[in-house]
CSV table of C-alpha atoms and ligand atoms in Angstrom, one decimal:
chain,number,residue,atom,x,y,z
A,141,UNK,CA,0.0,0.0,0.0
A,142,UNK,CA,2.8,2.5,1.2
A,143,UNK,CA,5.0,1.5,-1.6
A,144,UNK,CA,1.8,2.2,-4.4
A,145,UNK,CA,1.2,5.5,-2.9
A,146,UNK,CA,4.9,6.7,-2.9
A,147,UNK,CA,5.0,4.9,-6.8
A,148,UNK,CA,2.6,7.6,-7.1
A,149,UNK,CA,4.1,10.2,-5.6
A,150,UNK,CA,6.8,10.1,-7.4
A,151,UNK,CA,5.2,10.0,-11.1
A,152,UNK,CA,3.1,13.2,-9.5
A,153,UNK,CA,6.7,14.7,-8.9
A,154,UNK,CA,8.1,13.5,-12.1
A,155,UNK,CA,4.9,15.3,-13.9
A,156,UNK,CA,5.4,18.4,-12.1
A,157,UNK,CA,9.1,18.6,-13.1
A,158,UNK,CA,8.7,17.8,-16.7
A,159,UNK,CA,6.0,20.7,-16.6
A,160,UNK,CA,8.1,23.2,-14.7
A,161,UNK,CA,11.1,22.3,-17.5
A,162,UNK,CA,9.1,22.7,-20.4
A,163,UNK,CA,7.6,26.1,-18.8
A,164,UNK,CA,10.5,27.2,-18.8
A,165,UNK,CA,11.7,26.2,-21.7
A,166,UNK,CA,8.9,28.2,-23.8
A,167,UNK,CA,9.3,31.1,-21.9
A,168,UNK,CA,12.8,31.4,-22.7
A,169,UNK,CA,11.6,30.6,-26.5
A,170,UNK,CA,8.9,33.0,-26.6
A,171,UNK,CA,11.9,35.7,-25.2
A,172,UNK,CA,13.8,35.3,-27.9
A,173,UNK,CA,10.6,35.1,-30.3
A,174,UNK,CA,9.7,38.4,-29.2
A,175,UNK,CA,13.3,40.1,-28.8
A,176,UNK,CA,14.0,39.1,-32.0
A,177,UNK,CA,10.6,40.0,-33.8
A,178,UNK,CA,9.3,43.8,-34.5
A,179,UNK,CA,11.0,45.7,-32.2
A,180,UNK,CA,13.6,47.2,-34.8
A,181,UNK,CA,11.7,47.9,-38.0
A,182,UNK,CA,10.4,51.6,-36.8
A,183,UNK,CA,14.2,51.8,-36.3
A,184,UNK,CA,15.1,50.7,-39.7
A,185,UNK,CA,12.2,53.4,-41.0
A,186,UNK,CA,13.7,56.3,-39.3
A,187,UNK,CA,17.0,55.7,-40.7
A,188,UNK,CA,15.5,55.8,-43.8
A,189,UNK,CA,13.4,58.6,-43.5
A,190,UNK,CA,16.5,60.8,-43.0
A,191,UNK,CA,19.3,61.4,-45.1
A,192,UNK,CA,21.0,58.5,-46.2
A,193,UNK,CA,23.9,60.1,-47.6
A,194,UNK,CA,25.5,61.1,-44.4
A,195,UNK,CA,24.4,58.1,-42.4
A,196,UNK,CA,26.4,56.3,-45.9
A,197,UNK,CA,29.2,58.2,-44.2
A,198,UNK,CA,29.7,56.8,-41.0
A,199,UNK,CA,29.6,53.5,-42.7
A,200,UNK,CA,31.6,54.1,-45.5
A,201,UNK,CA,33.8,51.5,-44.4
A,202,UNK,CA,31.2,49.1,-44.1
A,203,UNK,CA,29.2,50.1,-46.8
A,204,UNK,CA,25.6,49.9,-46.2
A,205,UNK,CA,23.7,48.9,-49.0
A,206,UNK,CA,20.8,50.2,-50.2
A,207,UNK,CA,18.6,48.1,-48.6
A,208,UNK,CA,19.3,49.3,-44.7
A,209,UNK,CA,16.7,46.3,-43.4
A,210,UNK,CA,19.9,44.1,-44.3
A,211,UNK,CA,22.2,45.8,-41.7
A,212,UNK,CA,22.5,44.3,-38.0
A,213,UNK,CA,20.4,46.5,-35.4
A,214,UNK,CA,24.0,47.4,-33.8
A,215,UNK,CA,25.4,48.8,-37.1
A,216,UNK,CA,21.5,50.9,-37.2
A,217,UNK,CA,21.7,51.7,-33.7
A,218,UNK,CA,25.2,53.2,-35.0
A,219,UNK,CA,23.8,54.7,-37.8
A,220,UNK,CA,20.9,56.1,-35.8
A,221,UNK,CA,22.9,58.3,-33.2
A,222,UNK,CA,25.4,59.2,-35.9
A,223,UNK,CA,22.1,60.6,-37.7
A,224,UNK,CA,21.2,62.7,-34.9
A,225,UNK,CA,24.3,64.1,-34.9
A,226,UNK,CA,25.1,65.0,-38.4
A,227,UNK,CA,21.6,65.9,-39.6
A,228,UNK,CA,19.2,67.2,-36.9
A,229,UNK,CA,16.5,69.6,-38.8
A,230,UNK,CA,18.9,72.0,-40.9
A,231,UNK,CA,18.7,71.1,-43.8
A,232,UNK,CA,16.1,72.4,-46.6
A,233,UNK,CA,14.9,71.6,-50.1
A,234,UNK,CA,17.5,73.1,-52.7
A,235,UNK,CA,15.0,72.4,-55.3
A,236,UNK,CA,12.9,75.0,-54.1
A,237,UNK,CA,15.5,77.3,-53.4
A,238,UNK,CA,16.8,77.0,-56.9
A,239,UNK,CA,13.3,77.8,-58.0
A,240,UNK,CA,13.4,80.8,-55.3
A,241,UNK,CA,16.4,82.6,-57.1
A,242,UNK,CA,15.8,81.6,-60.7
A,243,UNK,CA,11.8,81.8,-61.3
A,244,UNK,CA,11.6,84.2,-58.2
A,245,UNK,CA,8.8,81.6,-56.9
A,246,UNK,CA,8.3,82.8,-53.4
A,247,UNK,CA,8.2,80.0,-50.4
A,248,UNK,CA,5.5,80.9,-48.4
A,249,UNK,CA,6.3,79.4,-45.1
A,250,UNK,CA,6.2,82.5,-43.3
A,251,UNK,CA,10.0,82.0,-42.2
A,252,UNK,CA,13.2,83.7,-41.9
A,253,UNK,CA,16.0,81.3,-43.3
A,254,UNK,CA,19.5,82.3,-43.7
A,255,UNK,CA,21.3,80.0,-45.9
A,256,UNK,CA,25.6,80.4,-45.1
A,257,UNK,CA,27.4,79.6,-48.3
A,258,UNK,CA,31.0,79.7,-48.4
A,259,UNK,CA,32.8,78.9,-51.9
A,260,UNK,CA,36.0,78.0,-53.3
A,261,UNK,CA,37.4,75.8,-50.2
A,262,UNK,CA,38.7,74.0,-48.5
A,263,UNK,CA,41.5,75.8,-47.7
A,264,UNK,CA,43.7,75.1,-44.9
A,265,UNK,CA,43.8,78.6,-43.7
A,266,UNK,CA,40.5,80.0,-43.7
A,267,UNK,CA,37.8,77.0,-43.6
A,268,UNK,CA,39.1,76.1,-40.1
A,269,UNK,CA,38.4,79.6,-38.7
A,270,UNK,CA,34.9,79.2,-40.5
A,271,UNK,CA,34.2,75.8,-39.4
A,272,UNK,CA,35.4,77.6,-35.2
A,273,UNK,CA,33.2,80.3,-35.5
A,274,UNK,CA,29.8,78.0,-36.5
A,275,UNK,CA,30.8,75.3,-34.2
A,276,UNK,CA,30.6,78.2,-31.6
A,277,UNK,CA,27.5,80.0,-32.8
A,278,UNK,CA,25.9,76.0,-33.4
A,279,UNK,CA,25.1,77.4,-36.7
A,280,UNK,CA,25.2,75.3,-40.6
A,281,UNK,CA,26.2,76.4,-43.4
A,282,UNK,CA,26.9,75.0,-47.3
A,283,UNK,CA,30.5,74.5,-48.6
A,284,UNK,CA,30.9,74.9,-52.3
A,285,UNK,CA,33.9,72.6,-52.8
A,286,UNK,CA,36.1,72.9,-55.9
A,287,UNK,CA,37.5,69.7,-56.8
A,288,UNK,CA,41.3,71.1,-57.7
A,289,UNK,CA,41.4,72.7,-54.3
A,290,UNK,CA,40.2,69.8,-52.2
A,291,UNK,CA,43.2,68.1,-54.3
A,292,UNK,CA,45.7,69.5,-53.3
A,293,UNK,CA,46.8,68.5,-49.8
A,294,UNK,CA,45.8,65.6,-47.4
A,295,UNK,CA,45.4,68.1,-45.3
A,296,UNK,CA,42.7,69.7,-47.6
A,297,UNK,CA,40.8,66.8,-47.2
A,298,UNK,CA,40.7,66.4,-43.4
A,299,UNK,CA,39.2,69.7,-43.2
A,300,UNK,CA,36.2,68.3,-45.7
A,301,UNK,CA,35.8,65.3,-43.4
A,302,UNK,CA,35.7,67.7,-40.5
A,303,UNK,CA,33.3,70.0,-42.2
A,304,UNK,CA,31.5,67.2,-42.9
A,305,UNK,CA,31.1,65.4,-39.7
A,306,UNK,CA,30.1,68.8,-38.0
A,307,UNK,CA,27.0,68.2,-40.0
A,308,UNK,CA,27.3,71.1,-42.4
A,309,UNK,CA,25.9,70.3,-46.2
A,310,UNK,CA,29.0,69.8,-49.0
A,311,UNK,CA,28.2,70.9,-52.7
A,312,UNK,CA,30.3,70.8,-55.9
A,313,UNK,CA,31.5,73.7,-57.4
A,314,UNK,CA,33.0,72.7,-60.5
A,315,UNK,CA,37.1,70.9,-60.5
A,316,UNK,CA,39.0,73.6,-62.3
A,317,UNK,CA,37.1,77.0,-61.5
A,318,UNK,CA,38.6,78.0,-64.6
A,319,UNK,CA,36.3,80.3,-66.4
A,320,UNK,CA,38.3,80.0,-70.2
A,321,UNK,CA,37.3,76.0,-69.6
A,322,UNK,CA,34.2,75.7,-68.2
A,323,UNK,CA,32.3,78.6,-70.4
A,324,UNK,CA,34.8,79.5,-72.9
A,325,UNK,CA,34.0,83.4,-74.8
A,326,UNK,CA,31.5,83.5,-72.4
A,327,UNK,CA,29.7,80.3,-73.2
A,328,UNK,CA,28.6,77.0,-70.9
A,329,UNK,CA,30.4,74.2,-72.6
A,330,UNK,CA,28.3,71.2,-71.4
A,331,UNK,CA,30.5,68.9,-72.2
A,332,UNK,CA,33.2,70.1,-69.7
A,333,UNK,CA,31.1,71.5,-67.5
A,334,UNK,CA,29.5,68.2,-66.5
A,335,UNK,CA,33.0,66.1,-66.8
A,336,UNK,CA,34.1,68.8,-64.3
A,337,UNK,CA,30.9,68.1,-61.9
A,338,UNK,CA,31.7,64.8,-62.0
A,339,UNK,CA,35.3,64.7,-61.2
A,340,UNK,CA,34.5,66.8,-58.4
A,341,UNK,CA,31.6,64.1,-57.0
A,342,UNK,CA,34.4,61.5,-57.2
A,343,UNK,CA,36.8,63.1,-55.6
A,344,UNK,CA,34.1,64.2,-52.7
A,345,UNK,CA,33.1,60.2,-52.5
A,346,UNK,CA,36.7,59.4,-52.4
A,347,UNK,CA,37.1,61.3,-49.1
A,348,UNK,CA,33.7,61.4,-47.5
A,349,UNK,CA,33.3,57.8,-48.4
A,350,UNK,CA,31.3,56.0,-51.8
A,351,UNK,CA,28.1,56.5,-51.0
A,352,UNK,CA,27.9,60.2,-50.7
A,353,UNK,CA,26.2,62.3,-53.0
A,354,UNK,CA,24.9,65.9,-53.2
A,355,UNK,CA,22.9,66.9,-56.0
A,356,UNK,CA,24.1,70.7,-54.9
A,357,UNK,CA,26.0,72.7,-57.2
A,358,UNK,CA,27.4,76.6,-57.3
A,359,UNK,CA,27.8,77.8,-60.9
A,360,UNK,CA,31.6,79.4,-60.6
A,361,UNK,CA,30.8,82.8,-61.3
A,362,UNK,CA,26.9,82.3,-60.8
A,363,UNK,CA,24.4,80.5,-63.3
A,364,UNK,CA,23.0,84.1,-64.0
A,365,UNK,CA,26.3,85.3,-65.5
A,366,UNK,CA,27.0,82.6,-68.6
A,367,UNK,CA,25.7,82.4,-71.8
A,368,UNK,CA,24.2,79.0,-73.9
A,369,UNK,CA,23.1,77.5,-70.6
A,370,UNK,CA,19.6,76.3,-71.7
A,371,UNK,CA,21.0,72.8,-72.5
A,372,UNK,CA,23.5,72.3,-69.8
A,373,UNK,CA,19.9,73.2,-67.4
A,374,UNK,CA,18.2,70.6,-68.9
A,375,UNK,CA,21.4,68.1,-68.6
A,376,UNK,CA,20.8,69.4,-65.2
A,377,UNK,CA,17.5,68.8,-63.9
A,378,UNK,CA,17.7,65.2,-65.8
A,379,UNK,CA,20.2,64.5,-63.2
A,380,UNK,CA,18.4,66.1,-60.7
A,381,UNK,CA,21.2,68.5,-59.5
A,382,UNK,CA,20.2,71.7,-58.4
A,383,UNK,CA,22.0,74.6,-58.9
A,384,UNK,CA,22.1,77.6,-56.5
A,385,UNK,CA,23.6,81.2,-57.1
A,386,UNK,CA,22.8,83.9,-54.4
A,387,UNK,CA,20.8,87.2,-53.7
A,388,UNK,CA,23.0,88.4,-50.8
A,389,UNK,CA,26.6,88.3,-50.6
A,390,UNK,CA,29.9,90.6,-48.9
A,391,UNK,CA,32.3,90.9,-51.5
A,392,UNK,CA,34.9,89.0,-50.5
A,393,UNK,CA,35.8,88.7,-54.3
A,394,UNK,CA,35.2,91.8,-55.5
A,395,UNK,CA,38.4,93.1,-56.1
A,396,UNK,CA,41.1,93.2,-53.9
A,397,UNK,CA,41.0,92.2,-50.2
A,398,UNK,CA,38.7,94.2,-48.3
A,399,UNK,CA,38.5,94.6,-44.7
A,400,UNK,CA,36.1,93.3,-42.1
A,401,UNK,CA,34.2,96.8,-42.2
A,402,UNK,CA,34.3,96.9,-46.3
A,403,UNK,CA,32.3,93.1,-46.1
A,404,UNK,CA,30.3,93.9,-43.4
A,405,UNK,CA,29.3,97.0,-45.3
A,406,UNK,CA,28.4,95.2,-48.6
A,407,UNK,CA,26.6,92.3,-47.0
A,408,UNK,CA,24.3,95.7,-45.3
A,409,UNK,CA,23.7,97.4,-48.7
A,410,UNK,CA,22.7,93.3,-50.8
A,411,UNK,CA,21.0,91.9,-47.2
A,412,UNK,CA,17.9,94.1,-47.0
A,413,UNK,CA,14.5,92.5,-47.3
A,414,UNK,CA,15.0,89.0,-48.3
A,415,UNK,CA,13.0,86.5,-45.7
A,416,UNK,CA,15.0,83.5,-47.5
A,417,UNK,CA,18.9,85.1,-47.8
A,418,UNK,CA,21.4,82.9,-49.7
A,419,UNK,CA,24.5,84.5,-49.0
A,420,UNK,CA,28.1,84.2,-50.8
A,421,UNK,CA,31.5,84.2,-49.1
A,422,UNK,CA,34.4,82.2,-49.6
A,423,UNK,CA,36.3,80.1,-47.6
A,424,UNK,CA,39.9,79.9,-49.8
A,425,UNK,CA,43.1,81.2,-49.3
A,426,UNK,CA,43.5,84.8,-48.4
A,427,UNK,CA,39.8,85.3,-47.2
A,428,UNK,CA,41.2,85.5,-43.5
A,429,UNK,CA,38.8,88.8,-43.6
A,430,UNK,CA,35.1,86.7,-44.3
A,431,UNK,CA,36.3,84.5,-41.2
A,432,UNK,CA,37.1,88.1,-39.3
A,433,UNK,CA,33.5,89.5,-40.3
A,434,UNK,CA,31.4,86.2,-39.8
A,435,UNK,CA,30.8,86.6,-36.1
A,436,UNK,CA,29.1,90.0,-36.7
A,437,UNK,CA,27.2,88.2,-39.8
A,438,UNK,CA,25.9,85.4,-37.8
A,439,UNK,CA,24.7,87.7,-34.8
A,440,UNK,CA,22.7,90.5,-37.1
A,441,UNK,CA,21.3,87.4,-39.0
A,442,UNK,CA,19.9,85.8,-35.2
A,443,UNK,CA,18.9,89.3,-33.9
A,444,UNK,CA,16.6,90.1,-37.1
A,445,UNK,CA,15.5,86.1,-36.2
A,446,UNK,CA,16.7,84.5,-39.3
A,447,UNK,CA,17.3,80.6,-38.7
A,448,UNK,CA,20.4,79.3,-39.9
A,449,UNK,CA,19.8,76.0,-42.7
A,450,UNK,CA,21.8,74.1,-45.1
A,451,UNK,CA,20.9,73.7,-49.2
A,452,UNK,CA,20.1,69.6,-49.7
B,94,LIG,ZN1,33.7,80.2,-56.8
């Protein structure tokens, strides 16, 4: 009798423990189910929502391909902060901007916008004190590059990468700059134009990293200026790039070198009513003066309550 009930017993026991175990054992399996299920797609869309080319950047060792739902959640977790850092809310639509300047179509947003463009760079002398003063003033700003220029020096090209990584937009502006090449008697020639363009994209991929791309470019000497540019436009906008002149600027090029009080003068007499101001300066060698009158740019610009965005 006592042995039958302990026979018992122990088969009740051995029950229980094989329900305990496999308990456990799908609660552990319905962890991992679940960790591993949903939780990183909104992840994956926010990554894509924002700019890819600069979160391309911080992978460009890695390469992310184009389909980011591929990538580990530790290199999108990556990407995600990186994202945050470079991109946050300054850039704007360089499409309607182009519009803005060339067909004087108005963006009705109700909203100051001061768009920083320095041209001509990088230059190892200048850009840095640039790049100082916006780091301090946590203002953005758009760096026409010229291919030939970024060329030159290793050093040239940290000071891209540096630009870059402090989140401010990077456009082409031609490799040569060379006026007699790019429109000769006055005249766009397409063909070099857009060999130039291209060079310089290559050469910005080759020290940003593959997958960056801007679709910004500067006209050396301004769109407005050239002759027989009908067909290069249309060359243009079937590649999408957008092309962005000014309708403020300081006159750091006019001329000889001018002095903090003769830029700061010229940017008063162009700056005057515009609620979306594009305004040129350069950032190459010799232009120690735009760096000297910058400060006093930047504070007029906040105290009239212009925001400070970059052309994308
Ligand atoms: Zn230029």
């Amino acid at each position: 009798m006592r042995k039958k009930k302990s026979k018992k017993r122990r088969r009740i026991i051995r029950v229980m423990r094989s329900i305990v175990y496999l308990s456990i054992i799908i609660t552990v399996g319905l962890l991992i189910a679940y960790k591993n299920m949903p939780k990183d797609v909104p992840k994956i869309e926010k990554v894509q929502v924002g700019s890819k080319v600069k979160m391309d950047n911080i992978n460009s060792k890695k390469q992310l391909s184009d389909d980011s739902n591929k990538n580990t959640s530790n290199e999108i977790n990556k990407v995600e902060s990186s994202n945050k850092i470079n991109i946050g809310n300054d850039g704007f639509d360089a499409g309607k901007v182009q519009d803005l300047l060339v067909k004087n179509t108005k963006i009705q947003d109700g909203k100051k916008i001061a768009f920083l463009t320095f041209d001509d760079g990088p230059s190892t002398t200048v850009t840095p004190k640039i790049l100082k003063i916006l780091k301090d003033n946590n203002v953005k700003a758009t760096f026409f590059i010229v291919g030939k220029q970024l060329e030159e020096s290793s050093k040239a090209k940290n000071i891209l990468l540096d630009t870059y990584n402090q989140g401010h937009a990077i456009a082409n502006h031609t490799y040569s700059h060379n006026y007699s090449k790019l429109y000769p008697h006055g005249t766009a020639d397409i063909t070099t134009y857009m060999e130039e363009v291209e060079k310089t994209n290559n050469l910005l991929k080759s020290v940003i990293g593959e997958n960056f791309s801007t679709r910004v470019i500067r006209f050396p000497g301004g769109h407005a200026s050239w002759k027989g540019t009908e067909g290069l436009d249309k060359i243009l906008e079937e590649k999408s790039y957008k092309f962005i002149d000014w309708n403020a600027l300081i006159g750091d090029a006019e001329g000889g070198n001018k002095t903090k009080e003769q830029l700061l003068a010229r940017y008063h007499q162009t700056f005057t009513v515009q609620d979306k101001v594009v305004l040129l300066m350069h950032d190459t060698y010799g232009k120690e003066s735009t760096a000297d009158a910058l400060q006093d740019i930047i504070t007029d610009l906040k105290n009239k309550g212009y925001e400070f965005k970059t052309l994308k």
